[in-house]
PDB file of C-alpha atoms (C1' of nucleotides) in Angstrom:
ATOM      1  CA  MET A 285       0.000   0.000   0.000  1.00  0.00           C
ATOM      2  CA  SER A 286       1.310   3.382  -0.874  1.00  0.00           C
ATOM      3  CA  ALA A 287       2.346   5.638   1.981  1.00  0.00           C
ATOM      4  CA  LEU A 288       0.411   8.389   0.266  1.00  0.00           C
ATOM      5  CA  THR A 289      -2.981   6.651   0.430  1.00  0.00           C
ATOM      6  CA  VAL A 290      -2.823   4.934   3.831  1.00  0.00           C
ATOM      7  CA  LEU A 291      -5.035   7.584   5.455  1.00  0.00           C
ATOM      8  CA  ARG A 292      -7.852   7.120   2.979  1.00  0.00           C
ATOM      9  CA  ARG A 293      -7.919   3.399   3.655  1.00  0.00           C
ATOM     10  CA  TYR A 294      -8.426   4.039   7.373  1.00  0.00           C
ATOM     11  CA  ALA A 295     -11.031   6.745   6.722  1.00  0.00           C
ATOM     12  CA  ALA A 296     -13.129   4.344   4.657  1.00  0.00           C
ATOM     13  CA  LYS A 297     -13.321   1.671   7.363  1.00  0.00           C
ATOM     14  CA  THR A 298     -16.657   0.962   9.024  1.00  0.00           C
ATOM     15  CA  ASP A 299     -15.175  -1.679  11.348  1.00  0.00           C
ATOM     16  CA  LEU A 300     -12.639   0.183  13.455  1.00  0.00           C
ATOM     17  CA  SER A 301     -11.569  -2.927  15.359  1.00  0.00           C
ATOM     18  CA  THR A 302      -9.254  -3.706  12.448  1.00  0.00           C
ATOM     19  CA  ILE A 303      -7.197  -0.582  13.175  1.00  0.00           C
ATOM     20  CA  PRO A 304      -4.469  -1.288  15.762  1.00  0.00           C
ATOM     21  CA  ASP A 305      -4.547   0.609  19.071  1.00  0.00           C
ATOM     22  CA  SER A 306      -1.096   1.913  18.259  1.00  0.00           C
ATOM     23  CA  VAL A 307      -2.584   3.721  15.237  1.00  0.00           C
ATOM     24  CA  LEU A 308      -6.057   4.864  16.346  1.00  0.00           C
ATOM     25  CA  PHE A 309      -6.167   7.334  19.248  1.00  0.00           C
ATOM     26  CA  THR A 310      -9.892   8.081  19.332  1.00  0.00           C
ATOM     27  CA  HIS A 311     -12.936   8.428  17.063  1.00  0.00           C
ATOM     28  CA  THR A 312     -16.473   9.758  16.695  1.00  0.00           C
ATOM     29  CA  ASP A 313     -19.192   8.875  14.187  1.00  0.00           C
ATOM     30  CA  THR A 314     -17.677  11.381  11.765  1.00  0.00           C
ATOM     31  CA  SER A 315     -13.943  11.496  12.501  1.00  0.00           C
ATOM     32  CA  LEU A 316     -10.913   9.341  13.250  1.00  0.00           C
ATOM     33  CA  THR A 317      -7.891  10.594  15.162  1.00  0.00           C
ATOM     34  CA  LEU A 318      -4.627   8.764  14.541  1.00  0.00           C
ATOM     35  CA  PHE A 319      -1.204   8.983  16.140  1.00  0.00           C
ATOM     36  CA  ASP A 320       1.020  10.616  13.555  1.00  0.00           C
ATOM     37  CA  LEU A 321       3.451   7.968  12.396  1.00  0.00           C
ATOM     38  CA  PHE A 322       6.309  10.508  12.235  1.00  0.00           C
ATOM     39  CA  PRO A 323       5.502  12.984  15.020  1.00  0.00           C
ATOM     40  CA  LYS A 324       7.134  16.399  14.681  1.00  0.00           C
ATOM     41  CA  SER A 325       6.275  17.348  18.251  1.00  0.00           C
ATOM     42  CA  ASN A 326       8.314  15.727  21.001  1.00  0.00           C
ATOM     43  CA  THR A 327       5.078  15.019  22.918  1.00  0.00           C
ATOM     44  CA  PHE A 328       1.688  15.110  21.110  1.00  0.00           C
ATOM     45  CA  HIS A 329       0.993  14.947  17.379  1.00  0.00           C
ATOM     46  CA  PHE A 330      -2.308  13.611  16.028  1.00  0.00           C
ATOM     47  CA  LEU A 331      -3.967  13.487  12.626  1.00  0.00           C
ATOM     48  CA  MET A 332      -7.744  13.914  12.591  1.00  0.00           C
ATOM     49  CA  MET A 333      -9.673  13.121   9.456  1.00  0.00           C
ATOM     50  CA  PRO A 334     -13.304  12.941   8.388  1.00  0.00           C
ATOM     51  CA  ARG A 335     -14.658   9.431   7.862  1.00  0.00           C
ATOM     52  CA  ILE A 336     -15.758   8.533   4.360  1.00  0.00           C
ATOM     53  CA  THR A 337     -19.526   7.891   4.263  1.00  0.00           C
ATOM     54  CA  PRO A 338     -22.213   7.840   1.559  1.00  0.00           C
ATOM     55  CA  SER A 339     -22.940  11.505   2.326  1.00  0.00           C
ATOM     56  CA  LEU A 340     -19.224  12.369   2.349  1.00  0.00           C
ATOM     57  CA  PRO A 341     -17.700  10.513  -0.602  1.00  0.00           C
ATOM     58  CA  GLU A 342     -13.918  10.299  -0.955  1.00  0.00           C
ATOM     59  CA  GLU A 343     -13.857  12.313  -4.160  1.00  0.00           C
ATOM     60  CA  HIS A 344     -14.548  15.468  -2.100  1.00  0.00           C
ATOM     61  CA  THR A 345     -12.153  14.740   0.765  1.00  0.00           C
ATOM     62  CA  ARG A 346      -8.891  14.255  -1.088  1.00  0.00           C
ATOM     63  CA  ASP A 347      -7.583  17.452   0.523  1.00  0.00           C
ATOM     64  CA  LEU A 348      -8.745  20.888   1.664  1.00  0.00           C
ATOM     65  CA  ARG A 349      -8.703  22.293  -1.867  1.00  0.00           C
ATOM     66  CA  THR A 350     -10.982  19.513  -3.116  1.00  0.00           C
ATOM     67  CA  LEU A 351     -13.364  19.906  -0.189  1.00  0.00           C
ATOM     68  CA  LEU A 352     -13.683  23.669  -0.640  1.00  0.00           C
ATOM     69  CA  LYS A 353     -14.405  23.215  -4.348  1.00  0.00           C
ATOM     70  CA  TRP A 354     -17.476  21.167  -3.383  1.00  0.00           C
ATOM     71  CA  ASP A 355     -20.778  22.583  -2.111  1.00  0.00           C
ATOM     72  CA  LYS A 356     -19.849  25.398   0.274  1.00  0.00           C
ATOM     73  CA  GLU A 357     -22.355  24.561   3.009  1.00  0.00           C
ATOM     74  CA  LYS A 358     -21.457  20.879   2.918  1.00  0.00           C
ATOM     75  CA  ALA A 359     -17.788  21.807   3.185  1.00  0.00           C
ATOM     76  CA  ARG A 360     -18.581  24.085   6.117  1.00  0.00           C
ATOM     77  CA  LYS A 361     -20.340  21.243   7.935  1.00  0.00           C
ATOM     78  CA  VAL A 362     -17.312  18.974   7.469  1.00  0.00           C
ATOM     79  CA  ILE A 363     -14.896  21.579   8.832  1.00  0.00           C
ATOM     80  CA  GLU A 364     -17.222  22.445  11.718  1.00  0.00           C
ATOM     81  CA  GLY A 365     -17.503  18.760  12.595  1.00  0.00           C
ATOM     82  CA  LEU A 366     -13.715  18.465  12.688  1.00  0.00           C
ATOM     83  CA  ALA A 367     -13.533  21.625  14.831  1.00  0.00           C
ATOM     84  CA  ARG A 368     -15.978  20.183  17.355  1.00  0.00           C
ATOM     85  CA  ASP A 369     -14.096  16.877  17.587  1.00  0.00           C
ATOM     86  CA  ALA A 370     -10.731  18.658  17.669  1.00  0.00           C
ATOM     87  CA  ARG A 371     -11.752  20.575  20.789  1.00  0.00           C
ATOM     88  CA  SER A 372     -12.222  17.338  22.674  1.00  0.00           C
ATOM     89  CA  VAL A 373      -8.836  16.025  21.525  1.00  0.00           C
ATOM     90  CA  GLN A 374      -7.251  19.335  22.567  1.00  0.00           C
ATOM     91  CA  ASP A 375      -8.840  18.926  26.008  1.00  0.00           C
ATOM     92  CA  MET A 376      -7.416  15.417  26.307  1.00  0.00           C
ATOM     93  CA  ILE A 377      -3.959  16.709  25.353  1.00  0.00           C
ATOM     94  CA  LYS A 378      -4.187  19.531  27.926  1.00  0.00           C
ATOM     95  CA  GLU A 379      -5.141  17.059  30.657  1.00  0.00           C
ATOM     96  CA  GLU A 380      -2.205  14.869  29.720  1.00  0.00           C
ATOM     97  CA  MET A 381       0.170  17.868  29.671  1.00  0.00           C
ATOM     98  CA  LYS A 382      -0.860  18.770  33.214  1.00  0.00           C
ATOM     99  CA  LYS A 383      -0.683  15.192  34.409  1.00  0.00           C
ATOM    100  CA  ARG A 384       2.673  14.342  32.872  1.00  0.00           C
ATOM    101  CA  PHE A 385       4.476  17.678  32.853  1.00  0.00           C
ATOM    102  CA  GLY A 386       2.613  19.907  35.305  1.00  0.00           C
ATOM    103  CA  PHE A 387       1.929  22.689  32.795  1.00  0.00           C
ATOM    104  CA  GLU A 388       0.213  23.443  29.501  1.00  0.00           C
ATOM    105  CA  TRP A 389       1.802  24.858  26.369  1.00  0.00           C
ATOM    106  CA  PRO A 390       0.244  25.836  23.027  1.00  0.00           C
ATOM    107  CA  ILE A 391      -1.351  23.318  20.699  1.00  0.00           C
ATOM    108  CA  PHE A 392      -1.475  24.129  16.979  1.00  0.00           C
ATOM    109  CA  THR A 393      -4.544  22.862  15.111  1.00  0.00           C
ATOM    110  CA  GLY A 394      -4.652  23.225  11.345  1.00  0.00           C
ATOM    111  CA  PHE A 395      -4.123  21.942   7.824  1.00  0.00           C
ATOM    112  CA  HIS A 396      -1.074  21.944   5.597  1.00  0.00           C
ATOM    113  CA  ALA A 397      -1.783  24.138   2.576  1.00  0.00           C
ATOM    114  CA  VAL A 398      -0.115  21.529   0.361  1.00  0.00           C
ATOM    115  CA  PRO A 399      -0.436  18.136   2.029  1.00  0.00           C
ATOM    116  CA  SER A 400       1.802  15.219   1.089  1.00  0.00           C
ATOM    117  CA  MET A 401      -0.642  12.446   1.953  1.00  0.00           C
ATOM    118  CA  GLU A 402      -4.027  11.894   0.348  1.00  0.00           C
ATOM    119  CA  HIS A 403      -7.247  12.309   2.328  1.00  0.00           C
ATOM    120  CA  LEU A 404      -8.034  15.495   4.216  1.00  0.00           C
ATOM    121  CA  HIS A 405      -6.276  15.538   7.581  1.00  0.00           C
ATOM    122  CA  LEU A 406      -6.089  18.045  10.386  1.00  0.00           C
ATOM    123  CA  HIS A 407      -2.881  18.261  12.425  1.00  0.00           C
ATOM    124  CA  ILE A 408      -3.314  18.609  16.172  1.00  0.00           C
ATOM    125  CA  ILE A 409       0.211  19.151  17.423  1.00  0.00           C
ATOM    126  CA  ALA A 410       1.809  20.426  20.610  1.00  0.00           C
ATOM    127  CA  SER A 411       4.168  23.335  19.990  1.00  0.00           C
ATOM    128  CA  ASP A 412       7.347  21.616  21.236  1.00  0.00           C
ATOM    129  CA  LEU A 413       8.553  21.110  17.671  1.00  0.00           C
ATOM    130  CA  PHE A 414      11.855  19.351  18.360  1.00  0.00           C
ATOM    131  CA  SER A 415      11.158  15.623  17.987  1.00  0.00           C
ATOM    132  CA  ASP A 416      13.648  13.162  16.517  1.00  0.00           C
ATOM    133  CA  ARG A 417      11.521  13.137  13.372  1.00  0.00           C
ATOM    134  CA  MET A 418      11.831  16.888  12.874  1.00  0.00           C
ATOM    135  CA  LYS A 419      14.671  16.676  10.377  1.00  0.00           C
ATOM    136  CA  HIS A 420      14.256  19.155   7.557  1.00  0.00           C
ATOM    137  CA  LYS A 421      13.527  22.808   6.959  1.00  0.00           C
ATOM    138  CA  LYS A 422      10.275  21.934   5.224  1.00  0.00           C
ATOM    139  CA  HIS A 423       9.138  19.921   8.247  1.00  0.00           C
ATOM    140  CA  TYR A 424       9.580  22.889  10.553  1.00  0.00           C
ATOM    141  CA  ASN A 425       8.213  25.541   8.208  1.00  0.00           C
ATOM    142  CA  SER A 426       5.109  23.427   7.559  1.00  0.00           C
ATOM    143  CA  PHE A 427       4.178  23.787  11.257  1.00  0.00           C
ATOM    144  CA  HIS A 428       5.451  27.305  11.933  1.00  0.00           C
ATOM    145  CA  PRO A 429       2.281  29.062  13.117  1.00  0.00           C
ATOM    146  CA  LYS A 430       3.034  32.353  11.358  1.00  0.00           C
ATOM    147  CA  ARG A 431       4.790  31.140   8.201  1.00  0.00           C
ATOM    148  CA  GLY A 432       1.526  30.857   6.251  1.00  0.00           C
ATOM    149  CA  PHE A 433       1.820  27.250   5.138  1.00  0.00           C
ATOM    150  CA  PHE A 434       0.086  25.983   8.278  1.00  0.00           C
ATOM    151  CA  LEU A 435      -3.582  26.957   7.928  1.00  0.00           C
ATOM    152  CA  HIS A 436      -5.087  27.311  11.397  1.00  0.00           C
ATOM    153  CA  LEU A 437      -8.479  25.670  11.723  1.00  0.00           C
ATOM    154  CA  GLU A 438     -10.008  28.878  13.110  1.00  0.00           C
ATOM    155  CA  ASP A 439      -8.761  30.798  10.077  1.00  0.00           C
ATOM    156  CA  VAL A 440     -10.213  28.273   7.647  1.00  0.00           C
ATOM    157  CA  LEU A 441     -13.547  28.487   9.489  1.00  0.00           C
ATOM    158  CA  SER A 442     -13.491  32.269   9.175  1.00  0.00           C
ATOM    159  CA  TRP A 443     -13.221  32.037   5.375  1.00  0.00           C
ATOM    160  CA  PHE A 444     -16.807  30.725   5.250  1.00  0.00           C
ATOM    161  CA  ASP A 445     -18.107  33.911   6.868  1.00  0.00           C
ATOM    162  CA  ALA A 446     -15.959  36.277   4.800  1.00  0.00           C
ATOM    163  CA  THR A 447     -17.079  37.756   1.480  1.00  0.00           C
ATOM    164  CA  PRO A 448     -17.739  35.206  -1.284  1.00  0.00           C
ATOM    165  CA  SER A 449     -14.827  36.567  -3.295  1.00  0.00           C
ATOM    166  CA  TYR A 450     -12.434  36.157  -0.344  1.00  0.00           C
ATOM    167  CA  TYR A 451     -13.658  32.613   0.164  1.00  0.00           C
ATOM    168  CA  LYS A 452     -13.143  31.868  -3.506  1.00  0.00           C
ATOM    169  CA  THR A 453      -9.607  33.286  -3.426  1.00  0.00           C
ATOM    170  CA  MET A 454      -8.532  31.411  -0.291  1.00  0.00           C
ATOM    171  CA  ALA A 455     -10.147  28.167  -1.474  1.00  0.00           C
ATOM    172  CA  LYS A 456      -7.802  27.986  -4.476  1.00  0.00           C
ATOM    173  CA  LEU A 457      -4.798  27.083  -2.321  1.00  0.00           C
ATOM    174  CA  PRO A 458      -2.301  27.339  -5.166  1.00  0.00           C
ATOM    175  CA  LYS A 459       0.770  25.132  -4.753  1.00  0.00           C
ATOM    176  CA  SER A 460       2.911  27.738  -6.477  1.00  0.00           C
ATOM    177  CA  GLN A 461       2.101  30.245  -3.749  1.00  0.00           C
ATOM    178  CA  TYR A 462       2.478  27.958  -0.727  1.00  0.00           C
ATOM    179  CA  GLU A 463       5.355  25.617  -1.581  1.00  0.00           C
ATOM    180  CA  PRO A 464       8.055  28.315  -1.607  1.00  0.00           C
ATOM    181  CA  LEU A 465       7.173  29.114   2.034  1.00  0.00           C
ATOM    182  CA  LEU A 466       8.743  25.801   3.035  1.00  0.00           C
ATOM    183  CA  LYS A 467      12.146  27.003   1.833  1.00  0.00           C
ATOM    184  CA  GLU A 468      12.227  30.199   3.870  1.00  0.00           C
ATOM    185  CA  ASP A 469      14.623  30.785   6.763  1.00  0.00           C
ATOM    186  CA  LEU A 470      14.368  28.895  10.032  1.00  0.00           C
ATOM    187  CA  ILE A 471      12.845  31.285  12.568  1.00  0.00           C
ATOM    188  CA  CYS A 472      11.869  30.423  16.144  1.00  0.00           C
ATOM    189  CA  TRP A 473       8.086  30.779  16.282  1.00  0.00           C
ATOM    190  CA  ARG A 474       8.316  32.117  19.843  1.00  0.00           C
ATOM    191  CA  CYS A 475      11.058  34.752  19.729  1.00  0.00           C
ATOM    192  CA  ASN A 476      11.743  35.207  15.986  1.00  0.00           C
ATOM    193  CA  GLU A 477      15.446  34.411  16.373  1.00  0.00           C
ATOM    194  CA  SER A 478      16.774  32.906  13.163  1.00  0.00           C
ATOM    195  CA  PHE A 479      18.913  29.773  12.879  1.00  0.00           C
ATOM    196  CA  LYS A 480      21.240  28.452  10.194  1.00  0.00           C
ATOM    197  CA  THR A 481      20.540  24.761  10.726  1.00  0.00           C
ATOM    198  CA  ILE A 482      17.810  22.456  12.003  1.00  0.00           C
ATOM    199  CA  PRO A 483      19.923  21.049  14.867  1.00  0.00           C
ATOM    200  CA  LYS A 484      20.631  24.577  16.180  1.00  0.00           C
ATOM    201  CA  LEU A 485      16.948  25.531  15.975  1.00  0.00           C
ATOM    202  CA  LYS A 486      15.880  22.346  17.762  1.00  0.00           C
ATOM    203  CA  GLU A 487      18.437  22.918  20.510  1.00  0.00           C
ATOM    204  CA  HIS A 488      16.927  26.375  21.029  1.00  0.00           C
ATOM    205  CA  LEU A 489      13.304  25.147  20.970  1.00  0.00           C
ATOM    206  CA  ARG A 490      14.128  22.441  23.496  1.00  0.00           C
ATOM    207  CA  ALA A 491      15.861  24.928  25.801  1.00  0.00           C
ATOM    208  CA  GLU A 492      12.854  27.294  25.642  1.00  0.00           C
ATOM    209  CA  TRP A 493      10.426  24.487  26.424  1.00  0.00           C
ATOM    210  CA  GLU A 494      12.576  23.167  29.248  1.00  0.00           C
ATOM    211  CA  LYS A 495      12.723  26.667  30.729  1.00  0.00           C
ATOM    212  CA  ASP A 496       8.923  26.652  30.928  1.00  0.00           C
ATOM    213  CA  ALA A 497       8.942  23.189  32.459  1.00  0.00           C
ATOM    214  CA  ALA A 498      11.571  24.269  35.005  1.00  0.00           C
ATOM    215  CA  LYS A 499       9.508  27.320  36.027  1.00  0.00           C
ATOM    216  CA  VAL A 500       6.691  24.983  36.994  1.00  0.00           C
ATOM    217  CA  LYS A 501       9.001  22.820  39.046  1.00  0.00           C
ATOM    218  CA  VAL A 502      10.292  25.867  40.969  1.00  0.00           C
ATOM    219  CA  LYS A 503       6.703  26.968  41.623  1.00  0.00           C
ATOM    220  CA  GLU A 504       5.791  23.491  42.840  1.00  0.00           C
ATOM    221  CA  LEU A 505       8.743  23.371  45.248  1.00  0.00           C
ATOM    222  CA  LYS A 506       7.876  26.811  46.587  1.00  0.00           C
ATOM    223  CA  ARG A 507       4.274  25.769  47.142  1.00  0.00           C
ATOM    224  CA  GLN A 508       5.414  22.611  48.937  1.00  0.00           C
ATOM    225  CA  ARG A 509       7.694  24.615  51.201  1.00  0.00           C
ATOM    226  CA  GLU A 510       4.914  27.075  51.965  1.00  0.00           C
ATOM    227  CA  ASP A 511       2.573  24.212  52.788  1.00  0.00           C
ATOM    228  CA  GLU A 512       5.171  22.848  55.234  1.00  0.00           C
ATOM    229  CA  GLU A 513       5.462  26.259  56.906  1.00  0.00           C
ATOM    230  CA  TYR A 514       1.700  26.419  57.339  1.00  0.00           C
ATOM    231  CA  VAL A 515       1.802  23.010  58.991  1.00  0.00           C
ATOM    232  CA  ASP A 516       4.479  24.266  61.456  1.00  0.00           C
ATOM    233  CA  ILE A 517       2.440  27.340  62.290  1.00  0.00           C
ATOM    234  CA  ASP A 518      -0.637  25.178  62.885  1.00  0.00           C
ATOM    235  CA  LYS A 519       1.282  22.945  65.312  1.00  0.00           C
ATOM    236  CA  ARG A 520       2.550  25.942  67.235  1.00  0.00           C
ATOM    237  CA  SER A 521      -0.899  27.436  67.466  1.00  0.00           C
ATOM    238  CA  VAL A 522      -2.214  24.155  68.821  1.00  0.00           C
ATOM    239  CA  LYS A 523       0.525  24.084  71.494  1.00  0.00           C
ATOM    240  CA  ARG A 524      -0.230  27.620  72.591  1.00  0.00           C
ATOM    241  CA  SER A 525      -3.918  26.809  72.462  1.00  0.00           C
ATOM    242  CA  THR A 526      -4.644  30.143  70.813  1.00  0.00           C
ATOM    243  CA  PRO A 527      -7.918  30.404  68.964  1.00  0.00           C
ATOM    244  CA  ALA A 528      -7.725  29.472  65.294  1.00  0.00           C
ATOM    245  CA  ALA A 529      -6.806  32.416  63.110  1.00  0.00           C
ATOM    246  CA  PRO A 530      -9.130  33.312  60.232  1.00  0.00           C
ATOM    247  CA  GLU A 531      -8.236  31.300  57.187  1.00  0.00           C
ATOM    248  CA  GLU A 532      -5.338  32.650  55.073  1.00  0.00           C
ATOM    249  CA  PRO A 533      -6.304  33.593  51.555  1.00  0.00           C
ATOM    250  CA  THR A 534      -4.696  31.079  49.225  1.00  0.00           C
ATOM    251  CA  PRO A 535      -2.084  32.604  46.839  1.00  0.00           C
TER     252      PRO A 535
ATOM    253  C1'  DG B 226       5.516  10.870   3.641  1.00  0.00           C
ATOM    254  C1'  DT B 227      10.785   8.516   4.202  1.00  0.00           C
ATOM    255  C1'  DT B 228      15.476   6.928   2.981  1.00  0.00           C
ATOM    256  C1'  DC B 229      19.745   7.471   0.773  1.00  0.00           C
ATOM    257  C1'  DT B 230      23.700   9.968  -0.284  1.00  0.00           C
ATOM    258  C1'  DA B 231      26.715  13.493  -2.891  1.00  0.00           C
ATOM    259  C1'  DG B 232      28.656  17.422  -1.976  1.00  0.00           C
ATOM    260  C1'  DA B 233      28.197  22.002   0.333  1.00  0.00           C
ATOM    261  C1'  DA B 234      29.248  24.307   4.507  1.00  0.00           C
ATOM    262  C1'  DC B 235      31.903  24.790   8.319  1.00  0.00           C
TER     263       DC B 235
ATOM    264  C1'  DG C 249      37.212  15.644   9.062  1.00  0.00           C
ATOM    265  C1'  DT C 250      32.475  16.144  10.422  1.00  0.00           C
ATOM    266  C1'  DT C 251      27.961  18.037  10.121  1.00  0.00           C
ATOM    267  C1'  DC C 252      24.204  19.157   7.528  1.00  0.00           C
ATOM    268  C1'  DT C 253      21.273  19.946   3.534  1.00  0.00           C
ATOM    269  C1'  DA C 254      18.657  18.977  -0.467  1.00  0.00           C
ATOM    270  C1'  DG C 255      17.430  16.334  -4.489  1.00  0.00           C
ATOM    271  C1'  DA C 256      16.429  11.673  -6.402  1.00  0.00           C
ATOM    272  C1'  DA C 257      14.222   7.438  -5.791  1.00  0.00           C
ATOM    273  C1'  DC C 258      10.657   4.966  -3.647  1.00  0.00           C
TER     274       DC C 258
END
DNA sequence: GTTCTAGAAC
DNA sequence: GTTCTAGAAC
């Protein structure tokens, strides 16, 4: 099976039990969410795609361009359905971020303007873009939130409510306009510093992310220490048998 | 999309 | 000499 058409084969399935747990993260009646096989985030990277049904035939879901060429209101319903399901995946990611790392960091949700695999798929990816699989300039630029190649889901939704001519213009998604964006300089999406090579950029992105993670750890330690002090004060107050002080406002 | 690898960049 | 990129092949 071609690597380019693997997504469509999953999207057409009615019996999901044939998809391994290592591939399928979650699903609804209208969408499947897969673990990206080559994650570009070090932590969370999912692909969400609409399921192929009689009312949503595969000829209209090859990619975003194909979908937007179809009936506008039908296309809107598809995108809105993905947006609804994406919110619940984002919530699951946020819970997992808090549980595993003690803090939340941005999640990017959007389409590639020129996708390299067939069948419409939405990327839901945490912004720590320094995984082992992040190897080339085009990988990074395809997820850079301000580069223009990554089409944020909210932006795509807004096209439907813009003027018809704006919708028509955006819906064209010309390769010739978007592909050159992948070759532009490597710029940190957080601080705009530019880097000559992918390894240098990744080193920087990792350091920035680890700084955020470290801040949380310092805060946690401080809170623990404060809790211990409160305990000491409580013991003393018991010994002296002074009346309980009014409750301290929590910081 | 990835892997492979020649040769550029340092 | 080593690291890294980018184009060809799949």
